[in-house]
Amino acid sequence: MSQQGYVAAPPYSQSQPGIGGFGPPSSSLHYGHYGDPNSSYSAPQPGVSKSTVPFGSSAPVGPPPAGTQFSQTSFQNGPGAPGQQPHRFQGPPPPSNTGPSYPPYSHQSQPAFPNTASTSSTAQLADQLSSMQINNYGPGTIPSPHVSPGHPASLQGPRLPPPTQQQISLPPGSQLPPPPASNVNGLGAQPSLPPMARPGGIPGPVSPNPNLQQLPGQPPGPGYHPQQANYGPPMAGSQLSYPGAFPGGPAQLSGAFPGGPAQLSGPPQKKLDPDSIPSPIQVIENDKAARGGQIYATNTRGQVPPLVTTDCVIQDQGHASPRYIRCTTYCFPCSPATSDMARQARIPLAAVVQPFATVPPNETPLYLVNHGETGPIRCNRCKAYMCPFMQFIEGGRRYQCGFCSCINDVPQFFFQHLDHMGRRMDQYERPELSLGSYEYVATLDYCRNKKPPNPPAYIFMIDVSYRNIKSGLVKLICDELKTLLDKLPREEQEESSAIRVGFVTYNKVLHFFNVKSSLAQPQMMVVTDVAEVFVPLLDGFLVDFEESRSVVTNLLDQIPELFADTNESETIFAPVIQAGMEALKAAECAGKLFIFHSSLPTAEAPGKLRNRDDKKLLGTDKEKTLFQPQGNCYEALARDCVANGCCVNLFLFPNQYVDVASMGLVTMYTGGTLYKYNNFQLDADRSQFLRDLRKDVEKRTGFDATMRVRTSTGFRATDFFGAMYMNNTTDVEMAAIDCDKAVTVEFKHDDKLNEDTGALIQCAVLYTSISGQRRVRIHNIGLNCSSQLADVYRTCETDALINFFAKSAFKAILSQPLKAVRDILMSQTAHMLACYKKNCASPATVSQLILPDTMKVLPVYMNCLLKSCVLLGRPETPTDDRVYQRQLVMAMGVADTQLFFYPLLLPLHSLDLKSDAVPAAIRCAEERLSEAGAFLLANGLHMFLWLGASVSPELIQGLFNVPSFAHIRAEATSLPDLDNPFSKKLKRILEQIQSQKPHTMKLMIVKQQEQPEMIFRQFLVEDKSVYGGASYVDFLFCIHKEISQLLS
Ligand SMILES: [Zn+2]
């Protein structure tokens, strides 16, 4: 892809009648927080509106006739196709609050909205700072009705549960005010601040365990600066600097503290007690206690769901489950981004959509609606699909679209009388009228070339060069496939999978295999012309595994033998993808390639790569090039793959630099998954790899997918982040999308939003099912709108905010210096919090750090993002690892980013063996560890078992079946299966953590005071990183200082 992102790509027609192709593409727009740094944010161009039809042209809406006569009819799902409904839809019981009830829509008469380009909300840091105009706002400029003067952070309005948490204030300085009455974070529990103990005056936590501070052979770490200094030159126009550096030195910190200037020359620097600052664990546990194990019904517009870390049962009653959609805030500001309120708040308006998310067995799977040849019912103007946001009028003969207000006729077969409330009599019998999420069977109009799709195919493409043969990898893969192919995904009602399979091996040339069921032996065809790859056979290449089982098994037995004596160490790569795509194209089906590859493709062929890794680029403006692909080959290939529904899954087994930025590009843009096993060793890594492979092959997947996000008037989707491709500004294309992939969508105002109608979002994914049926999966969610800033803050979700910030920043590093990206993140965090303090908190607390209840852990998460190895390069981290992590995060949903940036740390020595529950986590800081303890740490990619030096021999015996600490083999990557309750319980916990994550985490055993502890300690994210990232406490000081500067 070009550095500019996904816009303005050459036309690449993949016309999807019915889902795309309306609305003029505005291909030159730059959106997002990291748009072209040389220009201010481009507001919507004149004429770029969701609809070309002027508003207000429709017939007026009359009040629904009361007491209309009706006859109860039995539910039938469409004309002539009653038998095609796989689920019998009972419909949810009418909720006590009967969902969103919208007053009649007023016809807005603004066909186009003014161009409001000059007031940036997203551009350069300097713009942000200058446009704040903080000094112009007096107290009470934007009063909040919900704020009581005595409780600055008490913003619980009438629609929310009673406050469980109160003011979070960081009173930096030598004295703390009296603790707030209902503080749950232990704030003020230890009111005296211990003196700072670090040399050099860097504020930070002091380890209570001297042993951990002086590990043998452990250098302080390059990048650790003993003096507080800016890391890199200060940015022009910016007073922000990350990490952990205070421009004026620590002596100035107290200047901003309670007591004001009088304390400037006061007592020496004090260290904050870590227990007095907001704890992510406390927030997670509070939510679990308040909402865990309960039923969460989605019957109210704008309600904030339980945290992503809280287990509950979700019941769809009109809005999409938070498993499918989570938002950064559930109340959008009414005013457009150019107005005062929104410009100050700087809270990104975004939704994280995971359209194929797995739902647990105790929740209802999606209903499938089939209207037969008629197809889905859609608004004539904006093409939104029938959903609970449509309002039926005129006795049920017409309906008004909730998105564009257009009045549509109700198709005759769909007619139903209304009750005295104006609701259809069959509302709760039809998924499309009462549920937030459901599926439609699509008609031929939604298919390529108006032909029903063929079932998808999986092609396994194995690198059989010298190293893969020698390592035993090729044999491992072939052996596994013999049994794995029995587990290809299938529809529940079908006996076997419709997915066909094919096989290719390659090194410098390609080998295709004919495995037609009628053959006695598989046949191999070699393609040596890799510049112009063609598929040498059609018939017999893609087969039904059941039918061709003996030939395929025969082939898989033979492949390792066939190349056993190979000396070939050079490989090709782009032609492999090309070959797979051509094969799918020839078979007229979508599908997935599973490519198993281990080296930099240096053989003479398209997509040949050279080693261009260069550590000297770190910290320079050219660092971004490390994240960009070499040449244009892979980008063009990705476009071809998406256009042909070819998803590329890549399993990499490198033992040196392989240029993941180039090799992984096609995987990224086709919705595939990248797996990477550094220095693959058969014994140590086979279980991790095989588990990944099995999970991926068995995964529920939608193929040849296009996603479209529609919104009600006043705002629209402007930017998209994920493993996907975009040819225009509206259609998100994915060769495939699986249950783990999430697309994050950013919204911007077009106009003022209406508090009564709210902000409605419909996300529709057109795709081909695993059985080859064309379907539309629809998720609807309604958010509130408010002109009160406090309402927006009160309904924020920090986990979704971090998902958005991570993806937008990780996209931005392709085109901007990393330091600029970090500064923007820092600046935006400060602005969001400053705006809250300015407008929603009591003026009496000017010198305190005030965090909104919903954002009190935003600083700690933001710090984790800022010091992630993607944004903060250091020579120790291989470039490929940074690129790999970047790519994974771009596709993550909210639960995955939460765990990735703030790992789970569990104490194991105190397991309650009687209970099945996972123990409560502890904060990721070294001082939370104990020498006598054992701890498990997991972040979705890595898993560590940390053992303290004086952990009890009983525990060691129970876990490892060895007598003492010294006997533990740290090289082990799994725990032995032992017949004792402790070992069994721990295994269950490991399995539970693992089962929810897309990538298999290899277990690493870390013994206190041994060398691998360095790696482990990087994941103690509240501490100062040995490589230069700020500690949580330092970061809070830094943010506090920025906020104070903004407000002074
Ligand atoms: Zn419409």
Short mmCIF file of C-alpha atoms and ligand atoms in Angstrom, two decimals, residues 50-51 378-385 390 399-408 710-711, ligand 1:
data_model
loop_
_atom_site.label_atom_id
_atom_site.label_comp_id
_atom_site.label_asym_id
_atom_site.label_seq_id
_atom_site.Cartn_x
_atom_site.Cartn_y
_atom_site.Cartn_z
CA LYS A 50 -24.45 9.78 2.30
CA SER A 51 -27.23 10.43 -0.09
CA ARG A 378 -33.77 -2.33 2.12
CA CYS A 379 -34.36 1.38 2.18
CA ASN A 380 -34.73 2.71 -1.35
CA ARG A 381 -32.49 5.64 -0.73
CA CYS A 382 -29.63 4.71 1.61
CA LYS A 383 -29.90 0.93 1.10
CA ALA A 384 -29.93 0.26 4.84
CA TYR A 385 -31.34 -3.15 5.68
CA MET A 390 -37.21 1.36 10.88
CA TYR A 399 -41.93 2.67 6.88
CA GLN A 400 -39.54 5.48 7.55
CA CYS A 401 -35.84 4.68 7.42
CA GLY A 402 -34.07 5.37 10.69
CA PHE A 403 -30.88 6.20 8.86
CA CYS A 404 -31.90 8.60 6.10
CA SER A 405 -35.57 9.33 7.00
CA CYS A 406 -36.76 8.20 3.57
CA ILE A 407 -40.34 6.89 3.45
CA ASN A 408 -40.51 3.46 1.81
CA ARG A 710 -24.26 3.05 7.47
CA THR A 711 -25.16 5.75 9.93
ZN ZN B 1 -32.57 5.01 4.32
#
